[in-house]
Tab-separated table of C-alpha atoms in Angstrom:
chain	number	residue	atom	x	y	z
A	558	MET	CA	0.210	-3.589	-49.191
A	559	SER	CA	2.660	-1.720	-46.958
A	560	THR	CA	5.013	1.175	-47.635
A	561	MET	CA	7.658	3.034	-45.640
A	562	ARG	CA	6.577	6.562	-44.795
A	563	ASP	CA	8.417	9.535	-43.323
A	564	PHE	CA	7.232	10.736	-39.919
A	565	ARG	CA	8.439	13.652	-37.844
A	566	ILE	CA	7.461	13.394	-34.164
A	567	TRP	CA	7.996	15.961	-31.427
A	568	ARG	CA	10.005	14.472	-28.560
A	569	GLY	CA	10.650	16.248	-25.299
A	570	ASP	CA	9.108	17.483	-22.069
A	571	GLU	CA	8.337	20.734	-20.230
A	572	THR	CA	11.999	21.756	-20.379
A	573	GLY	CA	12.170	21.591	-24.173
A	574	GLY	CA	12.446	19.217	-27.083
A	575	ALA	CA	12.774	18.813	-30.846
A	576	LEU	CA	11.297	17.084	-33.880
A	577	VAL	CA	12.762	13.639	-34.553
A	578	ASP	CA	12.573	11.910	-37.949
A	579	TYR	CA	11.457	8.296	-38.314
A	580	GLN	CA	10.639	5.935	-41.154
A	581	VAL	CA	7.696	3.729	-40.285
A	582	GLU	CA	5.813	0.983	-42.100
A	583	VAL	CA	2.272	1.965	-43.067
A	584	ASN	CA	-0.420	-0.453	-44.224
A	585	GLU	CA	-3.451	0.282	-46.350
A	586	GLY	CA	-6.429	1.635	-44.399
A	587	GLU	CA	-4.461	2.672	-41.316
A	588	VAL	CA	-4.844	5.845	-39.298
A	589	VAL	CA	-2.105	7.963	-37.754
A	590	LEU	CA	-2.580	6.353	-34.332
A	591	ASP	CA	-1.893	2.902	-35.856
A	592	VAL	CA	1.449	4.185	-37.094
A	593	ILE	CA	2.271	5.790	-33.745
A	594	HIS	CA	1.625	2.445	-32.034
A	595	ARG	CA	3.884	0.666	-34.547
A	596	LEU	CA	6.561	3.285	-33.939
A	597	GLN	CA	6.314	2.601	-30.193
A	598	ALA	CA	6.561	-1.152	-30.794
A	599	THR	CA	9.512	-1.066	-33.156
A	600	GLN	CA	11.640	2.057	-32.684
A	601	ALA	CA	10.570	4.339	-29.823
A	602	PRO	CA	9.177	2.350	-26.868
A	603	ASP	CA	9.487	5.408	-24.613
A	604	LEU	CA	7.289	7.601	-26.847
A	605	ALA	CA	4.500	9.069	-24.703
A	606	VAL	CA	1.064	9.324	-26.321
A	607	ARG	CA	-2.421	9.511	-24.809
A	608	TRP	CA	-5.202	7.360	-26.269
A	609	ASN	CA	-8.094	5.191	-25.142
A	610	CYS	CA	-10.954	4.103	-27.423
A	611	LYS	CA	-9.382	4.392	-30.898
A	612	ALA	CA	-12.916	5.045	-32.197
A	613	GLY	CA	-13.201	8.841	-32.127
A	614	LYS	CA	-15.353	8.876	-28.996
A	615	CYS	CA	-13.019	9.475	-26.044
A	616	GLY	CA	-11.128	12.530	-27.328
A	617	SER	CA	-7.864	11.334	-25.782
A	618	CYS	CA	-5.563	11.181	-28.822
A	619	SER	CA	-5.738	14.861	-29.760
A	620	ALA	CA	-2.611	16.200	-31.441
A	621	GLU	CA	-1.538	18.529	-34.223
A	622	ILE	CA	-0.912	16.698	-37.485
A	623	ASN	CA	0.851	18.730	-40.137
A	624	GLY	CA	-0.133	21.825	-38.175
A	625	LYS	CA	-3.864	21.062	-37.890
A	626	PRO	CA	-5.516	19.959	-34.611
A	627	ARG	CA	-6.935	16.479	-35.203
A	628	LEU	CA	-7.736	13.169	-33.542
A	629	MET	CA	-4.978	10.711	-34.458
A	630	CYS	CA	-7.440	7.816	-34.472
A	631	MET	CA	-9.689	9.552	-37.014
A	632	THR	CA	-6.980	10.828	-39.382
A	633	ARG	CA	-6.424	8.325	-42.169
A	634	MET	CA	-3.009	8.039	-43.743
A	635	SER	CA	-4.704	8.129	-47.147
A	636	VAL	CA	-5.346	11.885	-46.773
A	637	PHE	CA	-1.598	12.541	-47.112
A	638	ALA	CA	0.391	12.336	-50.326
A	639	PRO	CA	2.617	9.224	-50.562
A	640	ASP	CA	5.774	11.336	-50.441
A	641	GLU	CA	4.505	13.735	-47.751
A	642	THR	CA	6.213	13.816	-44.369
A	643	VAL	CA	3.635	13.489	-41.591
A	644	THR	CA	4.511	15.754	-38.667
A	645	VAL	CA	2.873	15.034	-35.319
A	646	THR	CA	3.223	17.536	-32.480
A	647	PRO	CA	1.439	18.021	-29.133
A	648	LEU	CA	-1.433	20.477	-28.684
A	649	ARG	CA	0.181	23.896	-28.729
A	650	THR	CA	-2.143	25.707	-26.328
A	651	PHE	CA	-1.482	23.453	-23.325
A	652	PRO	CA	1.724	22.722	-21.388
A	653	VAL	CA	3.684	19.680	-22.544
A	654	ILE	CA	4.091	16.830	-20.074
A	655	ARG	CA	6.137	14.574	-22.352
A	656	ASP	CA	6.267	13.989	-26.105
A	657	LEU	CA	2.680	14.087	-27.449
A	658	VAL	CA	1.003	14.276	-24.025
A	659	THR	CA	-0.131	17.685	-22.765
A	660	ASP	CA	-1.607	18.926	-19.504
A	661	VAL	CA	-5.244	19.784	-20.300
A	662	SER	CA	-6.286	20.382	-16.681
A	663	TYR	CA	-7.037	24.019	-17.565
A	664	ASN	CA	-10.264	22.842	-19.207
A	665	TYR	CA	-11.446	20.989	-16.110
A	666	GLU	CA	-10.588	23.908	-13.845
A	667	LYS	CA	-12.746	26.157	-16.015
A	668	ALA	CA	-15.534	23.548	-16.103
A	669	ARG	CA	-15.695	23.502	-12.296
A	670	GLN	CA	-16.431	27.241	-12.322
A	671	ILE	CA	-19.734	26.759	-14.181
A	672	PRO	CA	-22.752	26.642	-11.850
A	673	ALA	CA	-24.280	23.173	-11.950
A	674	PHE	CA	-27.658	22.318	-13.453
A	675	ALA	CA	-30.340	23.383	-10.978
A	676	PRO	CA	-33.760	21.743	-11.509
A	677	PRO	CA	-36.919	23.068	-9.826
A	678	PRO	CA	-36.793	22.223	-6.108
A	679	ASP	CA	-40.318	20.774	-6.155
A	680	LEU	CA	-39.396	18.129	-8.757
A	681	ARG	CA	-37.703	14.880	-7.816
A	682	PRO	CA	-35.549	12.712	-10.120
A	683	GLY	CA	-37.910	10.789	-12.350
A	684	GLU	CA	-40.429	13.617	-12.465
A	685	TYR	CA	-38.568	15.726	-15.021
A	686	ARG	CA	-40.610	16.299	-18.172
A	687	MET	CA	-39.443	18.057	-21.339
A	688	MET	CA	-40.885	18.623	-24.781
A	689	GLN	CA	-38.997	16.828	-27.531
A	690	VAL	CA	-38.178	20.134	-29.227
A	691	ASP	CA	-36.393	21.261	-26.050
A	692	VAL	CA	-34.385	18.036	-25.983
A	693	GLU	CA	-33.341	18.509	-29.593
A	694	ARG	CA	-32.238	22.123	-29.102
A	695	SER	CA	-29.375	21.187	-26.802
A	696	GLN	CA	-28.762	17.621	-27.976
A	697	GLU	CA	-26.104	18.798	-30.433
A	698	PHE	CA	-23.941	20.183	-27.645
A	699	ARG	CA	-24.075	16.913	-25.702
A	700	LYS	CA	-22.178	15.208	-28.524
A	701	CYS	CA	-18.981	16.874	-27.286
A	702	ILE	CA	-16.276	14.250	-26.548
A	703	GLU	CA	-14.005	16.778	-24.809
A	704	CYS	CA	-11.085	16.289	-27.160
A	705	PHE	CA	-10.342	19.988	-26.548
A	706	LEU	CA	-9.368	20.577	-30.175
A	707	CYS	CA	-11.632	23.631	-30.152
A	708	GLN	CA	-9.934	24.889	-26.995
A	709	ASN	CA	-6.536	24.304	-28.572
A	710	THR	CA	-7.242	26.085	-31.838
A	711	CYS	CA	-8.916	29.158	-30.308
A	712	HIS	CA	-6.456	31.994	-30.859
A	713	VAL	CA	-7.682	33.883	-27.771
A	714	THR	CA	-5.603	31.524	-25.615
A	715	ARG	CA	-3.445	29.863	-28.282
A	716	ASP	CA	-1.632	33.124	-28.951
A	717	HIS	CA	-2.215	34.813	-25.593
A	718	GLU	CA	-1.398	32.737	-22.525
A	719	GLU	CA	-2.422	35.617	-20.278
A	720	ASN	CA	-6.059	35.273	-21.395
A	721	LYS	CA	-6.486	31.867	-19.762
A	722	ARG	CA	-7.284	33.508	-16.448
A	723	VAL	CA	-10.448	35.147	-17.801
A	724	PHE	CA	-11.393	33.050	-20.858
A	725	ALA	CA	-13.180	29.690	-20.629
A	726	GLY	CA	-13.137	28.829	-24.329
A	727	PRO	CA	-15.604	27.362	-26.858
A	728	ARG	CA	-16.081	23.988	-25.149
A	729	LEU	CA	-17.352	25.717	-21.990
A	730	PHE	CA	-19.416	28.241	-23.955
A	731	ILE	CA	-21.476	25.454	-25.487
A	732	ARG	CA	-21.909	23.954	-22.022
A	733	ALA	CA	-23.307	27.294	-20.848
A	734	ALA	CA	-25.505	27.474	-23.955
A	735	GLU	CA	-26.813	23.949	-23.332
A	736	LEU	CA	-27.802	24.821	-19.757
A	737	ASP	CA	-29.267	28.158	-20.857
A	738	MET	CA	-31.549	26.310	-23.291
A	739	HIS	CA	-32.643	23.719	-20.729
A	740	PRO	CA	-36.273	24.417	-19.734
A	741	LEU	CA	-35.817	22.853	-16.279
A	742	ASP	CA	-32.721	24.830	-15.312
A	743	THR	CA	-33.702	27.443	-12.742
A	744	ARG	CA	-30.484	29.444	-12.953
A	745	LYS	CA	-31.354	32.316	-15.273
A	746	ASP	CA	-27.976	34.069	-15.227
A	747	ARG	CA	-26.149	31.775	-17.658
A	748	LYS	CA	-25.750	34.514	-20.274
A	749	GLU	CA	-24.467	37.068	-17.811
A	750	PHE	CA	-22.151	34.482	-16.271
A	751	ALA	CA	-20.719	33.648	-19.699
A	752	GLN	CA	-20.113	37.340	-20.342
A	753	ALA	CA	-18.808	38.360	-16.924
A	754	GLU	CA	-16.988	35.229	-15.734
A	755	GLN	CA	-16.192	33.149	-18.829
A	756	GLY	CA	-14.920	35.892	-21.132
A	757	LEU	CA	-17.567	35.450	-23.833
A	758	GLY	CA	-16.783	38.940	-25.139
A	759	TYR	CA	-13.241	37.876	-26.077
A	760	CYS	CA	-14.601	35.566	-28.777
A	761	ASN	CA	-14.636	37.239	-32.192
A	762	ILE	CA	-16.381	34.277	-33.899
A	763	THR	CA	-13.699	33.294	-36.416
A	764	LYS	CA	-15.270	29.787	-36.379
A	765	CYS	CA	-11.892	28.054	-36.099
A	766	CYS	CA	-13.331	25.981	-33.231
A	767	THR	CA	-16.181	24.717	-35.409
A	768	GLU	CA	-13.778	23.785	-38.213
A	769	VAL	CA	-11.759	21.355	-36.069
A	770	CYS	CA	-14.648	19.746	-34.147
A	771	PRO	CA	-14.635	15.982	-34.912
A	772	GLU	CA	-18.316	15.740	-33.902
A	773	HIS	CA	-19.243	18.520	-36.367
A	774	ILE	CA	-20.921	20.590	-33.660
A	775	LYS	CA	-21.771	24.052	-34.956
A	776	ILE	CA	-20.116	25.624	-31.917
A	777	THR	CA	-20.127	29.163	-33.239
A	778	ASP	CA	-23.397	29.385	-35.164
A	779	ASN	CA	-25.604	27.433	-32.747
A	780	GLY	CA	-23.913	28.124	-29.428
A	781	ILE	CA	-21.639	31.145	-29.155
A	782	ILE	CA	-23.395	33.581	-31.517
A	783	PRO	CA	-26.879	33.085	-29.943
A	784	MET	CA	-25.351	33.566	-26.485
A	785	LYS	CA	-23.609	36.763	-27.570
A	786	GLU	CA	-26.802	38.048	-29.207
A	787	ARG	CA	-28.840	37.462	-26.060
A	788	VAL	CA	-26.239	39.258	-23.951
A	789	VAL	CA	-26.316	42.239	-26.320
A	790	ASP	CA	-30.139	42.263	-26.345
A	791	ARG	CA	-30.290	42.309	-22.575
A	792	ARG	CA	-27.715	45.067	-22.238
A	793	TYR	CA	-28.303	47.322	-25.211
A	794	ASP	CA	-31.737	46.707	-26.801
A	795	PRO	CA	-33.875	49.644	-25.556
A	796	LEU	CA	-37.116	47.624	-25.526
A	797	VAL	CA	-35.552	44.781	-23.561
A	798	TRP	CA	-33.961	47.293	-21.186
A	799	LEU	CA	-37.273	49.094	-20.648
A	800	GLY	CA	-39.137	45.820	-20.160
A	801	SER	CA	-36.653	44.682	-17.518
A	802	LYS	CA	-37.049	47.993	-15.679
A	803	ILE	CA	-40.853	47.704	-15.673
A	804	PHE	CA	-40.725	44.057	-14.576
A	805	ARG	CA	-38.356	44.858	-11.696
A	806	ARG	CA	-40.574	47.756	-10.618
A	807	ARG	CA	-43.674	45.542	-10.542
A	808	SER	CA	-41.817	42.870	-8.620
């Protein structure tokens, strides 16, 4: 059974744009991306939209649907009231290229700043050994599909463009946390790097990043908060401070 539904799509480019109203056929069981494809096929062949897998695993079709950052391929039309207008706009935090496509290169530029995984020099590939509990600790963070919804919804950069220079964002914080938990990583400055170079201190743990994560990663509770706690322990806990002084003296 199909019905005609009201859609409002942002059309434009880096110079500006506006919301345009459409009426599109919607079939039972469809997701927003299905409707966007039908709109391209029938009314707006020049509509720009980024997508790839249509299975919630590539992170390409990120957009804001009725004001909430979502994956278009994982947002079912059944979640909206039959008479509700569905508004689709590009990710607000990143520059618009055209229509629903944004320039997310900021995230990759920040990713390149993170020191790479550094295994012990005396171990060759194939000789790495880890306890299962160590694998499980960071496995959650490897589920990230880099949809950048968490980056988009984080108000530190969403509302303050000037912070992008010093703030890496939640996706890169969980990458730092994953490496910090890795027993074979020989770089022991991950916490200090996150604080000094990634802007970890800017995060005030509102958990908005966790709320929009399509992989249900507990970004704040399991990644950011433990990192912040370890930074505070190292800098301000008197016992940790004294222990580090004694250890340095003995070394």
